[in-house]
mmCIF file of C-alpha atoms and ligand atoms in Angstrom:
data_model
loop_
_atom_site.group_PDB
_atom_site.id
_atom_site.type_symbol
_atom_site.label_atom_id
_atom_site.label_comp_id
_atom_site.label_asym_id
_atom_site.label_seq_id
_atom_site.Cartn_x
_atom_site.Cartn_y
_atom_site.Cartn_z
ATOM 1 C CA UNK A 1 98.107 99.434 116.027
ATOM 2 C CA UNK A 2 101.499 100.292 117.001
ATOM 3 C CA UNK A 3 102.498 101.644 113.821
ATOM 4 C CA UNK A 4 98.825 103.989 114.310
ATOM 5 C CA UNK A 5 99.994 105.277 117.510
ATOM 6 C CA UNK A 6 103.621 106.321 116.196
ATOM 7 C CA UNK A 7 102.036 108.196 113.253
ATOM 8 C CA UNK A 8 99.404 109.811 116.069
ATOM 9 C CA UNK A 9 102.889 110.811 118.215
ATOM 10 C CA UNK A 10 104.336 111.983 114.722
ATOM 11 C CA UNK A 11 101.446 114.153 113.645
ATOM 12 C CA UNK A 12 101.200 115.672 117.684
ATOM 13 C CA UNK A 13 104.819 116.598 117.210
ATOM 14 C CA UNK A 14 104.566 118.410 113.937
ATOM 15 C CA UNK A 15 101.430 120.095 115.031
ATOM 16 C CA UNK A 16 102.817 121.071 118.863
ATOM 17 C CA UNK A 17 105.554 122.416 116.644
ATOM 18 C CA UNK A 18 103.294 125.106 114.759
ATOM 19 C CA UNK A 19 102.129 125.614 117.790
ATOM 20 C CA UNK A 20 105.349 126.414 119.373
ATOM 21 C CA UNK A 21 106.314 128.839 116.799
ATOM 22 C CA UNK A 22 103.022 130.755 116.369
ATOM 23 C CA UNK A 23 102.865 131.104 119.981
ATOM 24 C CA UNK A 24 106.426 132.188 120.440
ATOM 25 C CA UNK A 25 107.353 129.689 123.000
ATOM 26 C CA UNK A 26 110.792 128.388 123.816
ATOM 27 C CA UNK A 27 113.122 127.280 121.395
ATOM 28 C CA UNK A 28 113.460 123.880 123.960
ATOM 29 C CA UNK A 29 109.236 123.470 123.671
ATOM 30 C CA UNK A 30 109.752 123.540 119.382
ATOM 31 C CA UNK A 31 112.968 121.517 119.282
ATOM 32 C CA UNK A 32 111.234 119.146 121.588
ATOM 33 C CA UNK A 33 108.146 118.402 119.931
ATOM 34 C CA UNK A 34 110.055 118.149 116.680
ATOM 35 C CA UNK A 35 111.846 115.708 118.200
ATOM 36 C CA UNK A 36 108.782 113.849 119.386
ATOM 37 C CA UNK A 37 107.676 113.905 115.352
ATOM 38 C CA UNK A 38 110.674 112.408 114.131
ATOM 39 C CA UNK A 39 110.592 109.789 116.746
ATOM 40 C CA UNK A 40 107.068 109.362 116.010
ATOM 41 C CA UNK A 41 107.595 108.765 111.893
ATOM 42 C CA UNK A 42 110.856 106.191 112.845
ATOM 43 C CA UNK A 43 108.856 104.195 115.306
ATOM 44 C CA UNK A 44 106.502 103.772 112.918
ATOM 45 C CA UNK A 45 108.144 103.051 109.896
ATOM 46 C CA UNK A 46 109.993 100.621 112.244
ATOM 47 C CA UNK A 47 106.933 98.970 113.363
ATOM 48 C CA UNK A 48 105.275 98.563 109.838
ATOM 49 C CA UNK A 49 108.849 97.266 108.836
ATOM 50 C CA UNK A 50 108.373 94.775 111.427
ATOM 51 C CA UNK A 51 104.904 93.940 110.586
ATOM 52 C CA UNK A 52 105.491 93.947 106.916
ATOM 53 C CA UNK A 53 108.206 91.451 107.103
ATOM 54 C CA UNK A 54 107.943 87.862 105.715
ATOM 55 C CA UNK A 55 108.715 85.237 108.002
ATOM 56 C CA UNK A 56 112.404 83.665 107.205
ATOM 57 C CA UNK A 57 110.419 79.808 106.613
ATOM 58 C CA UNK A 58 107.608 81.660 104.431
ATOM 59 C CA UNK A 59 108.200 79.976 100.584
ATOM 60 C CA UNK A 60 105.803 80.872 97.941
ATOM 61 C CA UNK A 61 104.968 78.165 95.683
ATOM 62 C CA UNK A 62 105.238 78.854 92.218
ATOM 63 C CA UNK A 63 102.499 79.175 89.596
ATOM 64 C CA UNK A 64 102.302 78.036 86.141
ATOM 65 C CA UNK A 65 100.680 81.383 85.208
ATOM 66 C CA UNK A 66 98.030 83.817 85.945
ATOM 67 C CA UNK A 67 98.327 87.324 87.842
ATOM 68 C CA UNK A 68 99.564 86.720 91.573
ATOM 69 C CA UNK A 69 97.854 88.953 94.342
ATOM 70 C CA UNK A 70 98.797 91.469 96.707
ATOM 71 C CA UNK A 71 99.309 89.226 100.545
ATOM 72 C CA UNK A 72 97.257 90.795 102.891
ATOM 73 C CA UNK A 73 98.765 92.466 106.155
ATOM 74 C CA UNK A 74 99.654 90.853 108.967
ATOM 75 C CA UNK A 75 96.430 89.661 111.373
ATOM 76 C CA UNK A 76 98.389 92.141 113.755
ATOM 77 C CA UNK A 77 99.029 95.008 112.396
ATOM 78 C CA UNK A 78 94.689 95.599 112.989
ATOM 79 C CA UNK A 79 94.681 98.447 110.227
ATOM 80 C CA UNK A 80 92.678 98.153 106.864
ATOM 81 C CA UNK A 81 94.572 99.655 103.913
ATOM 82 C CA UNK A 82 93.039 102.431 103.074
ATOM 83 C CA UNK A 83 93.141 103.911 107.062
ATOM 84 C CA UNK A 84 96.820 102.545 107.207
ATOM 85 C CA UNK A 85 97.366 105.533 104.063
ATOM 86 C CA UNK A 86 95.186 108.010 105.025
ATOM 87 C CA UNK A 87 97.394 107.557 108.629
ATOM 88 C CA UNK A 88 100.722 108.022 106.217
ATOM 89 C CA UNK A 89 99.017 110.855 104.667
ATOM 90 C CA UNK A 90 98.130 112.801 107.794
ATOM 91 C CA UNK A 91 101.419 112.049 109.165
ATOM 92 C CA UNK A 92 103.103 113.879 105.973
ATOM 93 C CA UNK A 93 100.745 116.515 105.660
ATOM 94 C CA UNK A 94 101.364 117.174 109.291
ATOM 95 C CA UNK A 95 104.998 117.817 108.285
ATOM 96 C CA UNK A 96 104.763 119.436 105.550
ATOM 97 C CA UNK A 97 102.759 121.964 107.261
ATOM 98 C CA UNK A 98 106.141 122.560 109.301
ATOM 99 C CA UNK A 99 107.026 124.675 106.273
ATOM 100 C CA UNK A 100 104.685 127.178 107.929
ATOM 101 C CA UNK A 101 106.852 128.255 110.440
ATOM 102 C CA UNK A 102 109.259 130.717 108.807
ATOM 103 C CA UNK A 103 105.944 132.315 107.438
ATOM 104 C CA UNK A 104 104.867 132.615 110.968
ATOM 105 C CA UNK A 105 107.928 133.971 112.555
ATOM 106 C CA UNK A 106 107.758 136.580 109.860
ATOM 107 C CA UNK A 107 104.175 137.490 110.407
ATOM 108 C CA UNK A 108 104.821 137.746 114.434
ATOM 109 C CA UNK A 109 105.309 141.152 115.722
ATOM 110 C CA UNK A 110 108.635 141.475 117.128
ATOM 111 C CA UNK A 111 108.830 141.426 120.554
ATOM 112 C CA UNK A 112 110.198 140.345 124.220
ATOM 113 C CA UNK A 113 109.839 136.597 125.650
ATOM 114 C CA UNK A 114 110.971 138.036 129.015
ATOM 115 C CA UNK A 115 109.176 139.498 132.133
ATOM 116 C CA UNK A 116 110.105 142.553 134.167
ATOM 117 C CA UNK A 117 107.584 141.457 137.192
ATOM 118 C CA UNK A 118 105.722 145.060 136.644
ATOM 119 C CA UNK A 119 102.432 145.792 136.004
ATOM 120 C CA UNK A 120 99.182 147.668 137.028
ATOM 121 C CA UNK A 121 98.744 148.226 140.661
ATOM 122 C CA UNK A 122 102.547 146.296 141.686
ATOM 123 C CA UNK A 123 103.850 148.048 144.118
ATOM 124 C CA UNK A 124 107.422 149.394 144.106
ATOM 125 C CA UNK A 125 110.118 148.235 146.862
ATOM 126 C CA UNK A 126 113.669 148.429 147.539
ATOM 127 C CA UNK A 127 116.392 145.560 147.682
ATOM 128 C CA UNK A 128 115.274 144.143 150.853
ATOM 129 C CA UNK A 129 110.848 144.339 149.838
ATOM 130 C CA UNK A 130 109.747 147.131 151.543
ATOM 131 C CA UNK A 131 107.289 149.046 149.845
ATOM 132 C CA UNK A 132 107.784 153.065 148.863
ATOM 133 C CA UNK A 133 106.045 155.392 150.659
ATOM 134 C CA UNK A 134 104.964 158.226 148.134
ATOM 135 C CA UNK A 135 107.672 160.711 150.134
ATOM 136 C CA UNK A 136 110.392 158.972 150.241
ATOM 137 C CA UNK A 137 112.734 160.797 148.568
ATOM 138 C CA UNK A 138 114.392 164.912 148.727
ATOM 139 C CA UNK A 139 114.405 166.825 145.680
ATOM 140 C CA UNK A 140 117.171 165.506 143.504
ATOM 141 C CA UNK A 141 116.803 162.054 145.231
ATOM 142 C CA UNK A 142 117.173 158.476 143.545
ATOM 143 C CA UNK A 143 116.907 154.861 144.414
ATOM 144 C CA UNK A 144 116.926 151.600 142.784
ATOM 145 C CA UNK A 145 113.576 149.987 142.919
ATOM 146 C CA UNK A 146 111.898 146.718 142.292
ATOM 147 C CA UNK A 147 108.676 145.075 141.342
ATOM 148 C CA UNK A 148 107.181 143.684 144.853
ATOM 149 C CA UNK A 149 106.972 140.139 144.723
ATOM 150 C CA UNK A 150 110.181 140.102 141.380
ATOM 151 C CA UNK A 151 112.989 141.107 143.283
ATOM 152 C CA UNK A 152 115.340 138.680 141.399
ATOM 153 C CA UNK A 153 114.208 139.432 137.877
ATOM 154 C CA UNK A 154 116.832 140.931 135.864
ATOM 155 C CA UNK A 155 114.563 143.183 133.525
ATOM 156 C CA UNK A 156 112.889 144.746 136.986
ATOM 157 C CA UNK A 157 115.471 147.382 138.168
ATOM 158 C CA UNK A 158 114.322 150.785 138.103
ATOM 159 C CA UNK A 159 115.348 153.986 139.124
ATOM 160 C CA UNK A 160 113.058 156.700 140.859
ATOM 161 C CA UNK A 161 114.112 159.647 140.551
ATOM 162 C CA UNK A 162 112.486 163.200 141.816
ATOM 163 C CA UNK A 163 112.882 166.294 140.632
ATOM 164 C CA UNK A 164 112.902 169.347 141.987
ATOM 165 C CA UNK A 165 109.510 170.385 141.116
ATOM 166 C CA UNK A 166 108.496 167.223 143.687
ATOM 167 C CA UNK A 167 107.440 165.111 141.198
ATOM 168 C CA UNK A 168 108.879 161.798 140.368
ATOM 169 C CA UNK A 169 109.865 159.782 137.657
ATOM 170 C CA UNK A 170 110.991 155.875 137.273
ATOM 171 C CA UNK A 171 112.939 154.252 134.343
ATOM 172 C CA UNK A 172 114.132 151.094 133.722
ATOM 173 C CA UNK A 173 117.325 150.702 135.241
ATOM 174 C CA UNK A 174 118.770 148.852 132.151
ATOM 175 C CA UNK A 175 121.206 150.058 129.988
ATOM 176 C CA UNK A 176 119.939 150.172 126.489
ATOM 177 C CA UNK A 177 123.288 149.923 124.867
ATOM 178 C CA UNK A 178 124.837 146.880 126.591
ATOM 179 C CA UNK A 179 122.257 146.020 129.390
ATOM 180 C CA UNK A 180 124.678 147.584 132.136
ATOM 181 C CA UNK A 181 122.954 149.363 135.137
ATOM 182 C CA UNK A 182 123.208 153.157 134.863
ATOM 183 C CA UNK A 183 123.594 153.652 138.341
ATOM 184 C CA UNK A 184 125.171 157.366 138.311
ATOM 185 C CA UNK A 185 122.244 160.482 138.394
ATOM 186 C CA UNK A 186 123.812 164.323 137.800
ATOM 187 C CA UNK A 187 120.831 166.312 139.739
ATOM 188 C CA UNK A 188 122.454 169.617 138.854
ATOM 189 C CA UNK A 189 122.090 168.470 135.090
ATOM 190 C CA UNK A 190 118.657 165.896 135.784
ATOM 191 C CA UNK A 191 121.156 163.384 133.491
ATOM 192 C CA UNK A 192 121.298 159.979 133.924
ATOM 193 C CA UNK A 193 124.747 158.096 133.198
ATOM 194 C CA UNK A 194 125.679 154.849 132.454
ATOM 195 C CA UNK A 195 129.333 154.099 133.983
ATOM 196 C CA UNK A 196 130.028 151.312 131.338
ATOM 197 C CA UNK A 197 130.411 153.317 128.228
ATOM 198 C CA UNK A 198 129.194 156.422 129.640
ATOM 199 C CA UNK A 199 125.762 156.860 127.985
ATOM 200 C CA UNK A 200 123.581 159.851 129.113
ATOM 201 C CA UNK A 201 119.990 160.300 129.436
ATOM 202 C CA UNK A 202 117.814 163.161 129.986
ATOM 203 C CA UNK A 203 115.278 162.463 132.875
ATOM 204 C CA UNK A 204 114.051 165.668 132.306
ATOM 205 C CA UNK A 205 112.890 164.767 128.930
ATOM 206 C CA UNK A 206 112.217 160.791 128.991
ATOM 207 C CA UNK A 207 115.501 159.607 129.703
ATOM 208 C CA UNK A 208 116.425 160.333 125.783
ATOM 209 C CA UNK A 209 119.449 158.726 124.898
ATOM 210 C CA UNK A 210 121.444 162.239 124.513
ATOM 211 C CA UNK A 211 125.033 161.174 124.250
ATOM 212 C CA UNK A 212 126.921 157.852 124.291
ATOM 213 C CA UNK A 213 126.280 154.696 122.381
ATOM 214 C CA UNK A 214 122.975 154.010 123.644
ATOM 215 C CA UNK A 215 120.631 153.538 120.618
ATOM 216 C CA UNK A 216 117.467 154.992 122.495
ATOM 217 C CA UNK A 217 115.627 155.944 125.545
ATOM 218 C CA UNK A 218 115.617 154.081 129.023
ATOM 219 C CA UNK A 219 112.283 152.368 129.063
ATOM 220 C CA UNK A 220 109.498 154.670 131.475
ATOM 221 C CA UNK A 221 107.342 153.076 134.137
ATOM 222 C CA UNK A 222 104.340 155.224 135.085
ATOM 223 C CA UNK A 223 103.645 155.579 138.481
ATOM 224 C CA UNK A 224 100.744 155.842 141.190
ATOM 225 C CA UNK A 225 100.226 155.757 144.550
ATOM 226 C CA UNK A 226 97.674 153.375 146.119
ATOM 227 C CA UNK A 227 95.048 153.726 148.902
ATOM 228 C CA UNK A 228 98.058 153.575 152.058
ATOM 229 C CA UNK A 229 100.390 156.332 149.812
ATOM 230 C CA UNK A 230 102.680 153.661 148.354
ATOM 231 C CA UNK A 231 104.155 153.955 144.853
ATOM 232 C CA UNK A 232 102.436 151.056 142.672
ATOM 233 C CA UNK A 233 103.169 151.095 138.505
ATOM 234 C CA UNK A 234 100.404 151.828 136.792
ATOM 235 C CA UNK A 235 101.728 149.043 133.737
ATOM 236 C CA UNK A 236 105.018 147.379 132.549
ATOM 237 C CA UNK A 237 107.611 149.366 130.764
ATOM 238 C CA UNK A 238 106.700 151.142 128.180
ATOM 239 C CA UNK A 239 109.476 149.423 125.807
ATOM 240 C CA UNK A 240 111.406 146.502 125.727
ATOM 241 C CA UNK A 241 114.014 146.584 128.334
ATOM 242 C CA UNK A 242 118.253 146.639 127.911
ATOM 243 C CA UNK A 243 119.859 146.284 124.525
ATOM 244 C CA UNK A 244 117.384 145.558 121.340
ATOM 245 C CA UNK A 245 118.985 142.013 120.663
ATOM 246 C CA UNK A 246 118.391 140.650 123.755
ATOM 247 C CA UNK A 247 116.219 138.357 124.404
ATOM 248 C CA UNK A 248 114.192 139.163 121.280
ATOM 249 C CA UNK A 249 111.672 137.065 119.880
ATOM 250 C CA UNK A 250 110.894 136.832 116.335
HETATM 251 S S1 FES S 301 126.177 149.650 128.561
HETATM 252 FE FE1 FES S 301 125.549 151.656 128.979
HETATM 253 S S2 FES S 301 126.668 152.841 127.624
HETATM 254 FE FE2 FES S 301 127.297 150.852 127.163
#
């Protein structure tokens, strides 16, 4: 029995391992449940060592001839033969299946395991969680804004800008080339700069990566304005946010 419920733990880790991986979840949740299969298949090769095992005092007394047969197992081991196999079996398939996973991580879409905190109808505040009332800002104003309720998440810093034609516009506040924040905004020239490496973006035109190292556009957030004229985002970013190996799941 003990050796059944090893080979059970051994055949939950190798499946909450597929799992893991087709589901993209933490490399901690796969490594853990792998480790939960190979504990699972030494336990139990442990215990049906154990059970297996001839007592020290056992002597078998010789026969003139004739075929000798197979001892049964051990009163306490509680398995029959063929279920004590078919257990060994499942156990194996169950890791051979493992072989699965680089298929899967091919077949997975690239994408993001983090969260910025926005989404339809969250409303935008500042540092300190007070919500944006839809004229806050002059022409040619900016300010940093966050998802309410996310203040702390790293992804959520935005900037919303408006232009002169009094509409406004918000972009991920993340630097695409090295994750730093651009923080400076050229009104004259509607460009956005990073200070780090000094990468510029057109607001004007999607905050398009138009000089610098950044690889590509600051990530959009469309905007709304609820029922009491307060900004909300109508969604999440409309691309991955900072540089394109961060944080990237595969
Ligand atoms: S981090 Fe922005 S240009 Fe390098």
């Amino acid at each position: 029995m003990i050796v059944a419920a090893f080979l059970a733990l051994a055949i939950a880790g190798a499946l909450g391992a597929i799992a893991a991986a087709a589901f993209g979840a933490p490399p901690s949740a796969f490594g853990g449940a792998l480790a939960l299969m190979f504990a699972g298949f030494a336990g139990a090769a442990s215990a049906a060592a154990i059970a297996l095992h001839a007592p020290g005092d056992l002597t078998e007394p010789r026969v003139a001839r004739g075929p000798t047969h197979a001892r049964p197992l051990p009163a306490e081991v509680e398995l029959t033969r063929p279920v004590f196999g078919r257990l060994w079996l499942a156990a194996g398939g169950a890791f051979a299946l493992l072989g699965l996973v680089p298929l899967i991580a091919l077949a997975r879409k690239p994408g993001r395991a983090s969260r910025t905190g926005w989404g339809a109808g969250v409303r935008l505040v500042d540092e300190n969680g007070v919500p944006i009332p839809h004229d806050r800002l002059a022409a040619g104003g900016i300010e940093t804004v966050f998802p309410q309720g996310a203040v702390d998440i790293p992804e959520a810093p935005a900037v919303l800008i408006r232009g002169d034609d009094g509409g406004y516009r918000a972009f991920s506040k993340v630097c695409t080339h090295a994750g730093c924040p651009v923080a400076l905004y050229r009104h004259a020239s509607h460009q956005l700069i990073c200070p780090c490496h000094q990468s510029i973006f057109d607001v004007n035109d999607g905050a398009k990566n138009i000089s610098g190292p950044a690889p590509r556009p600051l990530p959009g957030l469309a905007l709304g304005i609820d029922a009491e004229g307060f900004f909300i985002a109508r969604g999440d970013f409309d691309a991955p946010v900072g540089p394109d190996d961060w944080d990237r799941v595969l």
